[in-house]
mmCIF file of N, CA and C in Angstrom:
data_model
loop_
_atom_site.group_PDB
_atom_site.id
_atom_site.type_symbol
_atom_site.label_atom_id
_atom_site.label_comp_id
_atom_site.label_asym_id
_atom_site.label_seq_id
_atom_site.Cartn_x
_atom_site.Cartn_y
_atom_site.Cartn_z
ATOM 1 N N UNK A 1 -2.623 6.555 19.618
ATOM 2 C CA UNK A 1 -3.153 6.359 18.292
ATOM 3 C C UNK A 1 -4.625 5.989 18.413
ATOM 4 N N UNK A 2 -5.454 6.516 17.516
ATOM 5 C CA UNK A 2 -6.883 6.231 17.565
ATOM 6 C C UNK A 2 -7.182 4.866 16.941
ATOM 7 N N UNK A 3 -8.440 4.428 17.045
ATOM 8 C CA UNK A 3 -8.830 3.103 16.548
ATOM 9 C C UNK A 3 -8.610 2.982 15.045
ATOM 10 N N UNK A 4 -8.884 4.043 14.304
ATOM 11 C CA UNK A 4 -8.691 4.019 12.849
ATOM 12 C C UNK A 4 -7.210 3.857 12.508
ATOM 13 N N UNK A 5 -6.361 4.585 13.214
ATOM 14 C CA UNK A 5 -4.924 4.477 12.990
ATOM 15 C C UNK A 5 -4.391 3.103 13.346
ATOM 16 N N UNK A 6 -4.909 2.543 14.429
ATOM 17 C CA UNK A 6 -4.502 1.202 14.843
ATOM 18 C C UNK A 6 -4.916 0.177 13.798
ATOM 19 N N UNK A 7 -6.133 0.293 13.279
ATOM 20 C CA UNK A 7 -6.616 -0.611 12.244
ATOM 21 C C UNK A 7 -5.752 -0.486 10.985
ATOM 22 N N UNK A 8 -5.424 0.732 10.613
ATOM 23 C CA UNK A 8 -4.589 0.961 9.438
ATOM 24 C C UNK A 8 -3.208 0.357 9.576
ATOM 25 N N UNK A 9 -2.596 0.520 10.728
ATOM 26 C CA UNK A 9 -1.258 -0.051 10.968
ATOM 27 C C UNK A 9 -1.316 -1.584 10.934
ATOM 28 N N UNK A 10 -2.378 -2.135 11.492
ATOM 29 C CA UNK A 10 -2.561 -3.586 11.471
ATOM 30 C C UNK A 10 -2.664 -4.075 10.024
ATOM 31 N N UNK A 11 -3.467 -3.380 9.226
ATOM 32 C CA UNK A 11 -3.606 -3.743 7.819
ATOM 33 C C UNK A 11 -2.298 -3.637 7.064
ATOM 34 N N UNK A 12 -1.514 -2.606 7.338
ATOM 35 C CA UNK A 12 -0.215 -2.448 6.677
ATOM 36 C C UNK A 12 0.740 -3.572 7.062
ATOM 37 N N UNK A 13 0.690 -3.995 8.309
ATOM 38 C CA UNK A 13 1.533 -5.111 8.749
ATOM 39 C C UNK A 13 1.144 -6.394 8.013
ATOM 40 N N UNK A 14 -0.155 -6.660 7.915
ATOM 41 C CA UNK A 14 -0.619 -7.843 7.196
ATOM 42 C C UNK A 14 -0.242 -7.766 5.719
ATOM 43 N N UNK A 15 -0.373 -6.591 5.136
ATOM 44 C CA UNK A 15 -0.027 -6.409 3.726
ATOM 45 C C UNK A 15 1.461 -6.654 3.497
ATOM 46 N N UNK A 16 2.303 -6.115 4.356
ATOM 47 C CA UNK A 16 3.748 -6.310 4.218
ATOM 48 C C UNK A 16 4.099 -7.792 4.315
ATOM 49 N N UNK A 17 3.482 -8.483 5.240
ATOM 50 C CA UNK A 17 3.722 -9.928 5.373
ATOM 51 C C UNK A 17 3.318 -10.667 4.099
ATOM 52 N N UNK A 18 2.164 -10.301 3.544
ATOM 53 C CA UNK A 18 1.685 -10.955 2.325
ATOM 54 C C UNK A 18 2.645 -10.720 1.165
ATOM 55 N N UNK A 19 3.133 -9.495 1.033
ATOM 56 C CA UNK A 19 4.072 -9.199 -0.049
ATOM 57 C C UNK A 19 5.342 -10.043 0.085
ATOM 58 N N UNK A 20 5.832 -10.184 1.297
ATOM 59 C CA UNK A 20 7.016 -11.014 1.533
ATOM 60 C C UNK A 20 6.702 -12.476 1.208
ATOM 61 N N UNK A 21 5.518 -12.940 1.584
ATOM 62 C CA UNK A 21 5.125 -14.332 1.307
ATOM 63 C C UNK A 21 5.125 -14.637 -0.188
ATOM 64 N N UNK A 22 4.785 -13.650 -1.025
ATOM 65 C CA UNK A 22 4.748 -13.883 -2.474
ATOM 66 C C UNK A 22 6.081 -13.558 -3.133
ATOM 67 N N UNK A 23 7.122 -13.339 -2.313
ATOM 68 C CA UNK A 23 8.463 -13.201 -2.857
ATOM 69 C C UNK A 23 8.985 -11.785 -3.035
ATOM 70 N N UNK A 24 8.260 -10.807 -2.583
ATOM 71 C CA UNK A 24 8.733 -9.429 -2.687
ATOM 72 C C UNK A 24 9.637 -9.084 -1.503
ATOM 73 N N UNK A 25 10.421 -8.042 -1.677
ATOM 74 C CA UNK A 25 11.247 -7.508 -0.610
ATOM 75 C C UNK A 25 10.716 -6.138 -0.242
ATOM 76 N N UNK A 26 10.313 -5.966 0.997
ATOM 77 C CA UNK A 26 9.833 -4.666 1.460
ATOM 78 C C UNK A 26 11.050 -3.783 1.726
ATOM 79 N N UNK A 27 11.117 -2.655 1.042
ATOM 80 C CA UNK A 27 12.231 -1.727 1.208
ATOM 81 C C UNK A 27 11.970 -0.735 2.330
ATOM 82 N N UNK A 28 10.768 -0.196 2.369
ATOM 83 C CA UNK A 28 10.428 0.793 3.395
ATOM 84 C C UNK A 28 8.907 0.843 3.536
ATOM 85 N N UNK A 29 8.480 1.178 4.748
ATOM 86 C CA UNK A 29 7.052 1.372 5.016
ATOM 87 C C UNK A 29 6.850 2.813 5.448
ATOM 88 N N UNK A 30 5.713 3.352 5.063
ATOM 89 C CA UNK A 30 5.306 4.711 5.446
ATOM 90 C C UNK A 30 6.330 5.757 5.030
ATOM 91 N N UNK A 31 6.750 5.699 3.762
ATOM 92 C CA UNK A 31 7.694 6.690 3.237
ATOM 93 C C UNK A 31 6.955 7.992 2.972
ATOM 94 N N UNK A 32 7.441 9.055 3.609
ATOM 95 C CA UNK A 32 6.781 10.367 3.497
ATOM 96 C C UNK A 32 7.547 11.264 2.540
ATOM 97 N N UNK A 33 6.771 11.977 1.742
ATOM 98 C CA UNK A 33 7.321 12.965 0.816
ATOM 99 C C UNK A 33 6.802 14.334 1.227
ATOM 100 N N UNK A 34 7.116 14.705 2.453
ATOM 101 C CA UNK A 34 6.673 16.004 2.962
ATOM 102 C C UNK A 34 5.166 16.139 2.919
ATOM 103 N N UNK A 35 4.714 17.286 2.438
ATOM 104 C CA UNK A 35 3.276 17.562 2.386
ATOM 105 C C UNK A 35 2.579 16.839 1.236
ATOM 106 N N UNK A 36 3.365 16.242 0.327
ATOM 107 C CA UNK A 36 2.786 15.554 -0.833
ATOM 108 C C UNK A 36 2.079 14.262 -0.440
ATOM 109 N N UNK A 37 2.479 13.680 0.675
ATOM 110 C CA UNK A 37 1.804 12.468 1.120
ATOM 111 C C UNK A 37 2.753 11.359 1.496
ATOM 112 N N UNK A 38 2.198 10.155 1.515
ATOM 113 C CA UNK A 38 2.925 8.989 2.010
ATOM 114 C C UNK A 38 2.658 7.783 1.128
ATOM 115 N N UNK A 39 3.695 6.983 0.929
ATOM 116 C CA UNK A 39 3.549 5.683 0.289
ATOM 117 C C UNK A 39 3.529 4.659 1.420
ATOM 118 N N UNK A 40 2.497 3.822 1.455
ATOM 119 C CA UNK A 40 2.376 2.849 2.534
ATOM 120 C C UNK A 40 3.533 1.850 2.533
ATOM 121 N N UNK A 41 3.802 1.261 1.369
ATOM 122 C CA UNK A 41 4.892 0.285 1.262
ATOM 123 C C UNK A 41 5.605 0.476 -0.072
ATOM 124 N N UNK A 42 6.932 0.504 -0.014
ATOM 125 C CA UNK A 42 7.753 0.462 -1.226
ATOM 126 C C UNK A 42 8.474 -0.871 -1.187
ATOM 127 N N UNK A 43 8.347 -1.636 -2.277
ATOM 128 C CA UNK A 43 8.918 -2.986 -2.309
ATOM 129 C C UNK A 43 9.600 -3.248 -3.647
ATOM 130 N N UNK A 44 10.340 -4.352 -3.706
ATOM 131 C CA UNK A 44 10.940 -4.840 -4.954
ATOM 132 C C UNK A 44 10.273 -6.160 -5.287
ATOM 133 N N UNK A 45 9.936 -6.312 -6.555
ATOM 134 C CA UNK A 45 9.406 -7.570 -7.062
ATOM 135 C C UNK A 45 10.291 -7.948 -8.234
ATOM 136 N N UNK A 46 11.307 -8.743 -7.951
ATOM 137 C CA UNK A 46 12.322 -9.016 -8.970
ATOM 138 C C UNK A 46 13.074 -7.730 -9.259
ATOM 139 N N UNK A 47 13.086 -7.310 -10.525
ATOM 140 C CA UNK A 47 13.781 -6.070 -10.866
ATOM 141 C C UNK A 47 12.824 -4.889 -11.008
ATOM 142 N N UNK A 48 11.599 -5.033 -10.515
ATOM 143 C CA UNK A 48 10.611 -3.948 -10.555
ATOM 144 C C UNK A 48 10.458 -3.318 -9.168
ATOM 145 N N UNK A 49 10.221 -2.028 -9.169
ATOM 146 C CA UNK A 49 9.888 -1.312 -7.942
ATOM 147 C C UNK A 49 8.369 -1.298 -7.827
ATOM 148 N N UNK A 50 7.867 -1.574 -6.627
ATOM 149 C CA UNK A 50 6.426 -1.606 -6.402
ATOM 150 C C UNK A 50 6.057 -0.581 -5.342
ATOM 151 N N UNK A 51 5.195 0.342 -5.725
ATOM 152 C CA UNK A 51 4.604 1.299 -4.800
ATOM 153 C C UNK A 51 3.254 0.704 -4.426
ATOM 154 N N UNK A 52 3.053 0.461 -3.147
ATOM 155 C CA UNK A 52 1.872 -0.271 -2.714
ATOM 156 C C UNK A 52 1.005 0.575 -1.780
ATOM 157 N N UNK A 53 -0.232 0.716 -2.162
ATOM 158 C CA UNK A 53 -1.229 1.386 -1.331
ATOM 159 C C UNK A 53 -1.987 0.306 -0.566
ATOM 160 N N UNK A 54 -2.188 0.511 0.723
ATOM 161 C CA UNK A 54 -2.907 -0.450 1.552
ATOM 162 C C UNK A 54 -4.189 0.216 2.054
ATOM 163 N N UNK A 55 -5.294 -0.476 1.855
ATOM 164 C CA UNK A 55 -6.589 -0.005 2.350
ATOM 165 C C UNK A 55 -7.156 -1.080 3.265
ATOM 166 N N UNK A 56 -7.469 -0.695 4.491
ATOM 167 C CA UNK A 56 -7.979 -1.636 5.487
ATOM 168 C C UNK A 56 -9.359 -1.187 5.945
ATOM 169 N N UNK A 57 -10.269 -2.132 6.005
ATOM 170 C CA UNK A 57 -11.633 -1.841 6.452
ATOM 171 C C UNK A 57 -12.101 -2.956 7.371
ATOM 172 N N UNK A 58 -13.007 -2.615 8.257
ATOM 173 C CA UNK A 58 -13.693 -3.632 9.044
ATOM 174 C C UNK A 58 -14.781 -4.240 8.156
ATOM 175 N N UNK A 59 -15.145 -5.468 8.448
ATOM 176 C CA UNK A 59 -16.114 -6.183 7.619
ATOM 177 C C UNK A 59 -17.473 -5.487 7.577
ATOM 178 N N UNK A 60 -17.783 -4.696 8.583
ATOM 179 C CA UNK A 60 -19.079 -4.018 8.621
ATOM 180 C C UNK A 60 -19.042 -2.648 7.941
ATOM 181 N N UNK A 61 -17.886 -2.291 7.407
ATOM 182 C CA UNK A 61 -17.740 -0.969 6.790
ATOM 183 C C UNK A 61 -18.595 -0.870 5.533
ATOM 184 N N UNK A 62 -18.913 0.351 5.162
ATOM 185 C CA UNK A 62 -19.767 0.613 4.006
ATOM 186 C C UNK A 62 -19.082 0.241 2.704
ATOM 187 N N UNK A 63 -17.810 0.540 2.593
ATOM 188 C CA UNK A 63 -17.099 0.376 1.327
ATOM 189 C C UNK A 63 -16.031 -0.710 1.423
ATOM 190 N N UNK A 64 -15.968 -1.558 0.417
ATOM 191 C CA UNK A 64 -14.921 -2.578 0.362
ATOM 192 C C UNK A 64 -13.580 -1.874 0.172
ATOM 193 N N UNK A 65 -12.521 -2.377 0.806
ATOM 194 C CA UNK A 65 -11.232 -1.674 0.720
ATOM 195 C C UNK A 65 -10.709 -1.520 -0.710
ATOM 196 N N UNK A 66 -10.991 -2.459 -1.587
ATOM 197 C CA UNK A 66 -10.474 -2.380 -2.949
ATOM 198 C C UNK A 66 -11.185 -1.292 -3.759
ATOM 199 N N UNK A 67 -12.321 -0.822 -3.267
ATOM 200 C CA UNK A 67 -13.051 0.235 -3.964
ATOM 201 C C UNK A 67 -12.600 1.623 -3.527
ATOM 202 N N UNK A 68 -11.651 1.691 -2.624
ATOM 203 C CA UNK A 68 -11.254 2.971 -2.040
ATOM 204 C C UNK A 68 -10.196 3.721 -2.847
ATOM 205 N N UNK A 69 -9.742 3.148 -3.952
ATOM 206 C CA UNK A 69 -8.723 3.817 -4.762
ATOM 207 C C UNK A 69 -9.420 4.711 -5.784
ATOM 208 N N UNK A 70 -9.504 5.988 -5.466
ATOM 209 C CA UNK A 70 -10.157 6.952 -6.342
ATOM 210 C C UNK A 70 -9.187 7.441 -7.415
ATOM 211 N N UNK A 71 -9.682 8.050 -8.475
ATOM 212 C CA UNK A 71 -8.771 8.623 -9.477
ATOM 213 C C UNK A 71 -7.802 9.645 -8.884
ATOM 214 N N UNK A 72 -8.266 10.437 -7.939
ATOM 215 C CA UNK A 72 -7.388 11.432 -7.300
ATOM 216 C C UNK A 72 -6.283 10.732 -6.506
ATOM 217 N N UNK A 73 -6.630 9.662 -5.802
ATOM 218 C CA UNK A 73 -5.636 8.916 -5.034
ATOM 219 C C UNK A 73 -4.637 8.245 -5.982
ATOM 220 N N UNK A 74 -5.121 7.724 -7.091
ATOM 221 C CA UNK A 74 -4.242 7.097 -8.083
ATOM 222 C C UNK A 74 -3.240 8.115 -8.636
ATOM 223 N N UNK A 75 -3.694 9.309 -8.922
ATOM 224 C CA UNK A 75 -2.803 10.354 -9.430
ATOM 225 C C UNK A 75 -1.764 10.730 -8.377
ATOM 226 N N UNK A 76 -2.188 10.817 -7.126
ATOM 227 C CA UNK A 76 -1.255 11.142 -6.041
ATOM 228 C C UNK A 76 -0.201 10.045 -5.895
ATOM 229 N N UNK A 77 -0.607 8.793 -6.044
ATOM 230 C CA UNK A 77 0.355 7.691 -5.971
ATOM 231 C C UNK A 77 1.370 7.771 -7.105
ATOM 232 N N UNK A 78 0.920 8.129 -8.310
ATOM 233 C CA UNK A 78 1.851 8.294 -9.429
ATOM 234 C C UNK A 78 2.862 9.398 -9.123
ATOM 235 N N UNK A 79 2.380 10.504 -8.565
ATOM 236 C CA UNK A 79 3.271 11.612 -8.208
ATOM 237 C C UNK A 79 4.261 11.199 -7.114
ATOM 238 N N UNK A 80 3.783 10.478 -6.119
ATOM 239 C CA UNK A 80 4.668 10.014 -5.051
ATOM 240 C C UNK A 80 5.708 9.034 -5.585
ATOM 241 N N UNK A 81 5.308 8.172 -6.511
ATOM 242 C CA UNK A 81 6.259 7.240 -7.122
ATOM 243 C C UNK A 81 7.355 8.013 -7.852
ATOM 244 N N UNK A 82 6.982 9.079 -8.549
ATOM 245 C CA UNK A 82 7.973 9.903 -9.244
ATOM 246 C C UNK A 82 8.938 10.545 -8.258
ATOM 247 N N UNK A 83 8.422 11.013 -7.133
ATOM 248 C CA UNK A 83 9.292 11.600 -6.100
ATOM 249 C C UNK A 83 10.267 10.560 -5.559
ATOM 250 N N UNK A 84 9.760 9.354 -5.308
ATOM 251 C CA UNK A 84 10.633 8.282 -4.820
ATOM 252 C C UNK A 84 11.760 8.047 -5.822
ATOM 253 N N UNK A 85 11.408 7.911 -7.083
ATOM 254 C CA UNK A 85 12.408 7.647 -8.118
ATOM 255 C C UNK A 85 13.437 8.766 -8.183
ATOM 256 N N UNK A 86 12.970 9.996 -8.092
ATOM 257 C CA UNK A 86 13.876 11.152 -8.135
ATOM 258 C C UNK A 86 14.870 11.107 -6.968
ATOM 259 N N UNK A 87 14.389 10.766 -5.795
ATOM 260 C CA UNK A 87 15.240 10.747 -4.601
ATOM 261 C C UNK A 87 16.113 9.494 -4.495
ATOM 262 N N UNK A 88 15.790 8.452 -5.250
ATOM 263 C CA UNK A 88 16.501 7.187 -5.101
ATOM 264 C C UNK A 88 17.149 6.703 -6.396
ATOM 265 N N UNK A 89 17.458 7.604 -7.296
ATOM 266 C CA UNK A 89 18.283 7.248 -8.450
ATOM 267 C C UNK A 89 17.574 6.760 -9.692
ATOM 268 N N UNK A 90 16.294 6.980 -9.795
ATOM 269 C CA UNK A 90 15.595 6.611 -11.019
ATOM 270 C C UNK A 90 14.972 5.228 -10.977
ATOM 271 N N UNK A 91 14.358 4.890 -12.098
ATOM 272 C CA UNK A 91 13.624 3.631 -12.195
ATOM 273 C C UNK A 91 14.564 2.443 -12.344
ATOM 274 N N UNK A 92 14.235 1.319 -11.736
ATOM 275 C CA UNK A 92 15.026 0.096 -11.922
ATOM 276 C C UNK A 92 14.743 -0.505 -13.300
ATOM 277 N N UNK A 93 15.524 -1.494 -13.709
ATOM 278 C CA UNK A 93 15.346 -2.093 -15.040
ATOM 279 C C UNK A 93 13.928 -2.624 -15.295
ATOM 280 N N UNK A 94 13.281 -3.120 -14.258
ATOM 281 C CA UNK A 94 11.935 -3.680 -14.410
ATOM 282 C C UNK A 94 10.824 -2.654 -14.347
ATOM 283 N N UNK A 95 11.173 -1.378 -14.191
ATOM 284 C CA UNK A 95 10.167 -0.329 -14.132
ATOM 285 C C UNK A 95 9.495 -0.211 -12.781
ATOM 286 N N UNK A 96 8.383 0.492 -12.798
ATOM 287 C CA UNK A 96 7.643 0.780 -11.564
ATOM 288 C C UNK A 96 6.201 0.323 -11.737
ATOM 289 N N UNK A 97 5.678 -0.269 -10.691
ATOM 290 C CA UNK A 97 4.297 -0.741 -10.700
ATOM 291 C C UNK A 97 3.612 -0.225 -9.443
ATOM 292 N N UNK A 98 2.334 0.073 -9.560
ATOM 293 C CA UNK A 98 1.559 0.488 -8.385
ATOM 294 C C UNK A 98 0.535 -0.601 -8.100
ATOM 295 N N UNK A 99 0.632 -1.160 -6.896
ATOM 296 C CA UNK A 99 -0.259 -2.231 -6.451
ATOM 297 C C UNK A 99 -1.179 -1.722 -5.352
ATOM 298 N N UNK A 100 -2.259 -2.449 -5.158
ATOM 299 C CA UNK A 100 -3.200 -2.162 -4.081
ATOM 300 C C UNK A 100 -3.402 -3.437 -3.283
ATOM 301 N N UNK A 101 -3.298 -3.316 -1.970
ATOM 302 C CA UNK A 101 -3.619 -4.430 -1.082
ATOM 303 C C UNK A 101 -4.814 -3.995 -0.244
ATOM 304 N N UNK A 102 -5.875 -4.767 -0.339
ATOM 305 C CA UNK A 102 -7.069 -4.519 0.456
ATOM 306 C C UNK A 102 -7.137 -5.526 1.590
ATOM 307 N N UNK A 103 -7.375 -5.042 2.786
ATOM 308 C CA UNK A 103 -7.467 -5.914 3.961
ATOM 309 C C UNK A 103 -8.846 -5.715 4.573
ATOM 310 N N UNK A 104 -9.599 -6.800 4.656
ATOM 311 C CA UNK A 104 -10.927 -6.772 5.244
ATOM 312 C C UNK A 104 -10.855 -7.527 6.565
ATOM 313 N N UNK A 105 -11.129 -6.827 7.667
ATOM 314 C CA UNK A 105 -10.991 -7.409 9.006
ATOM 315 C C UNK A 105 -12.385 -7.700 9.563
ATOM 316 N N UNK A 106 -12.737 -8.994 9.659
ATOM 317 C CA UNK A 106 -14.056 -9.338 10.205
ATOM 318 C C UNK A 106 -14.068 -9.253 11.732
ATOM 319 N N UNK A 107 -15.243 -9.246 12.299
ATOM 320 C CA UNK A 107 -15.363 -9.229 13.754
ATOM 321 C C UNK A 107 -14.777 -10.504 14.351
ATOM 322 N N UNK A 108 -14.912 -11.608 13.624
ATOM 323 C CA UNK A 108 -14.351 -12.886 14.054
ATOM 324 C C UNK A 108 -13.699 -13.557 12.862
ATOM 325 N N UNK A 109 -12.678 -14.302 13.147
ATOM 326 C CA UNK A 109 -12.012 -15.033 12.077
ATOM 327 C C UNK A 109 -10.834 -14.266 11.514
ATOM 328 N N UNK A 110 -10.242 -14.847 10.484
ATOM 329 C CA UNK A 110 -9.034 -14.286 9.881
ATOM 330 C C UNK A 110 -9.354 -13.145 8.922
ATOM 331 N N UNK A 111 -8.469 -12.181 8.856
ATOM 332 C CA UNK A 111 -8.633 -11.111 7.867
ATOM 333 C C UNK A 111 -8.521 -11.675 6.447
ATOM 334 N N UNK A 112 -9.190 -11.023 5.525
ATOM 335 C CA UNK A 112 -9.124 -11.380 4.114
ATOM 336 C C UNK A 112 -8.225 -10.352 3.440
ATOM 337 N N UNK A 113 -7.193 -10.845 2.744
ATOM 338 C CA UNK A 113 -6.220 -9.961 2.112
ATOM 339 C C UNK A 113 -6.261 -10.179 0.605
ATOM 340 N N UNK A 114 -6.482 -9.105 -0.143
ATOM 341 C CA UNK A 114 -6.490 -9.157 -1.601
ATOM 342 C C UNK A 114 -5.362 -8.280 -2.114
ATOM 343 N N UNK A 115 -4.629 -8.810 -3.092
ATOM 344 C CA UNK A 115 -3.499 -8.065 -3.676
ATOM 345 C C UNK A 115 -3.756 -7.907 -5.164
ATOM 346 N N UNK A 116 -3.918 -6.672 -5.611
ATOM 347 C CA UNK A 116 -4.115 -6.377 -7.031
ATOM 348 C C UNK A 116 -2.851 -5.710 -7.552
ATOM 349 N N UNK A 117 -2.254 -6.297 -8.577
ATOM 350 C CA UNK A 117 -1.007 -5.789 -9.151
ATOM 351 C C UNK A 117 -1.299 -4.830 -10.309
ATOM 352 N N UNK A 118 -0.496 -3.778 -10.353
ATOM 353 C CA UNK A 118 -0.591 -2.858 -11.483
ATOM 354 C C UNK A 118 -1.939 -2.175 -11.634
ATOM 355 N N UNK A 119 -2.468 -1.653 -10.555
ATOM 356 C CA UNK A 119 -3.815 -1.051 -10.593
ATOM 357 C C UNK A 119 -3.834 0.347 -11.199
ATOM 358 N N UNK A 120 -2.690 0.996 -11.251
ATOM 359 C CA UNK A 120 -2.624 2.358 -11.797
ATOM 360 C C UNK A 120 -1.670 2.362 -12.963
#
């Protein structure tokens, strides 16, 4: 795995831990829908299903991770959420939410993790 892939996996691990810390249940990580793409984390938050996109950046990167959710990426996440629902029996009583977790990894010190709920 290359350095970018390693950084991404590290960020996803930190994001999954954070979601569990705030009371969510991680159902699956890196769920693939063929050529349509991948959902980084699918979780439950009470009776809601959460599709979570994780963006990880080094502190010296040009763009903050929370700024990386483009309109095209948001639309793809909505489509992937629909595929998940179709394959797993429909929406739960609490509906579906799309969250974004941004992980900023500094050269020294602890990573900074931001969780934005319902971004799409």
